[in-house]
GROMACS .gro file of C-alpha atoms in nm:
model
  138
    1MET     CA    1 -13.405  -4.636   2.708
    2GLU     CA    2 -13.284  -4.771   3.042
    3THR     CA    3 -12.927  -4.891   3.071
    4ILE     CA    4 -12.702  -4.988   3.361
    5PHE     CA    5 -12.582  -4.622   3.331
    6THR     CA    6 -12.916  -4.471   3.356
    7LYS     CA    7 -12.964  -4.680   3.669
    8ILE     CA    8 -12.640  -4.539   3.813
    9VAL     CA    9 -12.738  -4.179   3.729
   10GLU     CA   10 -13.076  -4.248   3.892
   11ARG     CA   11 -12.905  -4.402   4.205
   12LYS     CA   12 -13.097  -4.720   4.139
   13ILE     CA   13 -12.778  -4.933   4.179
   14PRO     CA   14 -12.453  -4.830   4.362
   15SER     CA   15 -12.136  -4.707   4.199
   16HIS     CA   16 -11.816  -4.525   4.312
   17ILE     CA   17 -11.881  -4.176   4.176
   18VAL     CA   18 -11.575  -3.955   4.122
   19TYR     CA   19 -11.743  -3.657   3.935
   20GLU     CA   20 -12.084  -3.548   3.861
   21ASP     CA   21 -12.235  -3.216   3.712
   22ASP     CA   22 -12.553  -3.135   3.514
   23LEU     CA   23 -12.440  -3.322   3.192
   24VAL     CA   24 -12.206  -3.601   3.283
   25ILE     CA   25 -12.125  -3.837   3.559
   26ALA     CA   26 -11.805  -4.037   3.607
   27PHE     CA   27 -11.745  -4.357   3.826
   28LEU     CA   28 -11.509  -4.634   3.859
   29ASP     CA   29 -11.557  -4.902   3.615
   30ILE     CA   30 -11.676  -5.221   3.789
   31THR     CA   31 -11.418  -5.427   3.590
   32GLN     CA   32 -11.130  -5.215   3.710
   33SER     CA   33 -10.929  -5.351   3.418
   34THR     CA   34 -10.644  -5.125   3.567
   35LYS     CA   35 -10.637  -4.933   3.902
   36GLY     CA   36 -10.840  -4.631   3.856
   37HIS     CA   37 -11.031  -4.733   3.536
   38THR     CA   38 -11.313  -4.473   3.513
   39LEU     CA   39 -11.617  -4.419   3.289
   40VAL     CA   40 -11.733  -4.075   3.204
   41VAL     CA   41 -12.092  -4.102   3.087
   42THR     CA   42 -12.349  -3.865   2.948
   43LYS     CA   43 -12.646  -3.831   3.194
   44SER     CA   44 -12.889  -3.838   2.908
   45PRO     CA   45 -12.893  -4.175   2.735
   46TYR     CA   46 -12.738  -4.090   2.403
   47GLU     CA   47 -12.664  -4.418   2.227
   48ASN     CA   48 -12.333  -4.328   2.063
   49ILE     CA   49 -12.112  -4.045   1.953
   50LEU     CA   50 -12.335  -3.975   1.649
   51GLU     CA   51 -12.624  -3.867   1.875
   52VAL     CA   52 -12.460  -3.673   2.131
   53PRO     CA   53 -12.497  -3.287   2.090
   54GLU     CA   54 -12.188  -3.112   2.019
   55ASN     CA   55 -12.211  -2.893   2.340
   56VAL     CA   56 -12.247  -3.200   2.561
   57LEU     CA   57 -11.952  -3.379   2.387
   58LYS     CA   58 -11.727  -3.083   2.423
   59HIS     CA   59 -11.811  -3.071   2.788
   60LEU     CA   60 -11.759  -3.439   2.825
   61PHE     CA   61 -11.408  -3.434   2.695
   62GLY     CA   62 -11.315  -3.143   2.912
   63VAL     CA   63 -11.428  -3.371   3.204
   64VAL     CA   64 -11.231  -3.653   3.060
   65GLN     CA   65 -10.916  -3.434   3.058
   66LYS     CA   66 -10.983  -3.318   3.415
   67LEU     CA   67 -11.027  -3.672   3.539
   68SER     CA   68 -10.711  -3.792   3.352
   69LYS     CA   69 -10.511  -3.523   3.524
   70GLY     CA   70 -10.658  -3.639   3.860
   71ILE     CA   71 -10.590  -4.006   3.791
   72GLN     CA   72 -10.246  -3.920   3.688
   73HIS     CA   73 -10.195  -3.731   4.014
   74ALA     CA   74 -10.360  -4.002   4.222
   75PHE     CA   75 -10.194  -4.310   4.079
   76ASN     CA   76  -9.901  -4.200   3.863
   77PRO     CA   77  -9.962  -4.441   3.575
   78LEU     CA   78  -9.703  -4.458   3.292
   79GLY     CA   79  -9.982  -4.376   3.027
   80ILE     CA   80 -10.355  -4.338   2.995
   81ASN     CA   81 -10.574  -4.488   2.716
   82LEU     CA   82 -10.907  -4.326   2.621
   83LEU     CA   83 -11.152  -4.575   2.478
   84ASN     CA   84 -11.481  -4.518   2.317
   85ASN     CA   85 -11.676  -4.794   2.128
   86ASN     CA   86 -11.963  -4.702   1.886
   87GLY     CA   87 -12.166  -4.992   1.771
   88SER     CA   88 -12.156  -5.351   1.851
   89THR     CA   89 -11.908  -5.426   1.572
   90ALA     CA   90 -11.668  -5.178   1.752
   91GLY     CA   91 -11.727  -5.357   2.083
   92GLN     CA   92 -12.004  -5.141   2.242
   93THR     CA   93 -12.179  -5.339   2.496
   94VAL     CA   94 -12.372  -5.071   2.691
   95PHE     CA   95 -12.558  -4.859   2.443
   96HIS     CA   96 -12.536  -4.527   2.633
   97TYR     CA   97 -12.240  -4.295   2.542
   98HIS     CA   98 -11.937  -4.313   2.767
   99VAL     CA   99 -11.556  -4.296   2.744
  100HIS     CA  100 -11.319  -4.521   2.931
  101ILE     CA  101 -11.017  -4.362   3.090
  102ILE     CA  102 -10.770  -4.646   3.142
  103PRO     CA  103 -10.464  -4.586   3.332
  104ARG     CA  104 -10.175  -4.799   3.227
  105TYR     CA  105  -9.887  -4.927   3.442
  106ASP     CA  106  -9.761  -5.197   3.211
  107LYS     CA  107  -9.778  -5.254   2.839
  108GLU     CA  108  -9.896  -5.609   2.892
  109GLU     CA  109 -10.198  -5.520   3.097
  110ILE     CA  110 -10.432  -5.457   2.804
  111THR     CA  111 -10.382  -5.540   2.448
  112ILE     CA  112 -10.507  -5.296   2.179
  113LYS     CA  113 -10.409  -5.407   1.838
  114LEU     CA  114 -10.453  -5.200   1.523
  115ASN     CA  115 -10.387  -5.371   1.193
  116ASP     CA  116 -10.134  -5.210   0.963
  117THR     CA  117 -10.257  -5.227   0.601
  118SER     CA  118 -10.041  -4.944   0.475
  119LYS     CA  119  -9.837  -5.176   0.260
  120THR     CA  120 -10.152  -5.270   0.061
  121ILE     CA  121 -10.308  -4.931   0.018
  122THR     CA  122 -10.198  -4.724  -0.284
  123ALA     CA  123 -10.181  -4.350  -0.300
  124ASP     CA  124 -10.506  -4.332  -0.493
  125ASP     CA  125 -10.676  -4.530  -0.223
  126TYR     CA  126 -10.576  -4.263   0.041
  127LYS     CA  127 -10.673  -3.989  -0.201
  128ASN     CA  128 -11.017  -4.144  -0.260
  129ARG     CA  129 -11.081  -4.218   0.102
  130ALA     CA  130 -10.987  -3.858   0.210
  131ALA     CA  131 -11.203  -3.718  -0.061
  132MET     CA  132 -11.498  -3.931   0.046
  133ILE     CA  133 -11.465  -3.786   0.398
  134ILE     CA  134 -11.446  -3.433   0.288
  135ALA     CA  135 -11.739  -3.473   0.068
  136ALA     CA  136 -11.940  -3.617   0.341
  137LEU     CA  137 -11.859  -3.323   0.564
  138SER     CA  138 -12.006  -3.080   0.295
   0.00000   0.00000   0.00000
């Protein structure tokens, strides 16, 4: 599967690479939603988090932390969002696993809204949902 990210990994298209090793590559997001917006991408084209081998995912998140510290030092943002979309319903547009590191300088730059349904969920709902997840892990 060839994606825009595999083209970057293979140097078929230019990018501003800030980190690279055997498993991952990181480069500035072309959108630059905020100054320093960086993508950390698996070199192998896993479609989503469900496909990434555990050792690669652990390594990738170590790199995410390292780069977040570098971005903090370089730009001194007031906060950092980590964003990962899995599946088109979740907003994934490039089906090659990646994590966005988005430095935040102002609360109004980007809107991330989570619906609060806690007032409509019963204690039994929580109990059943937790039990379903626990059972699925077995």
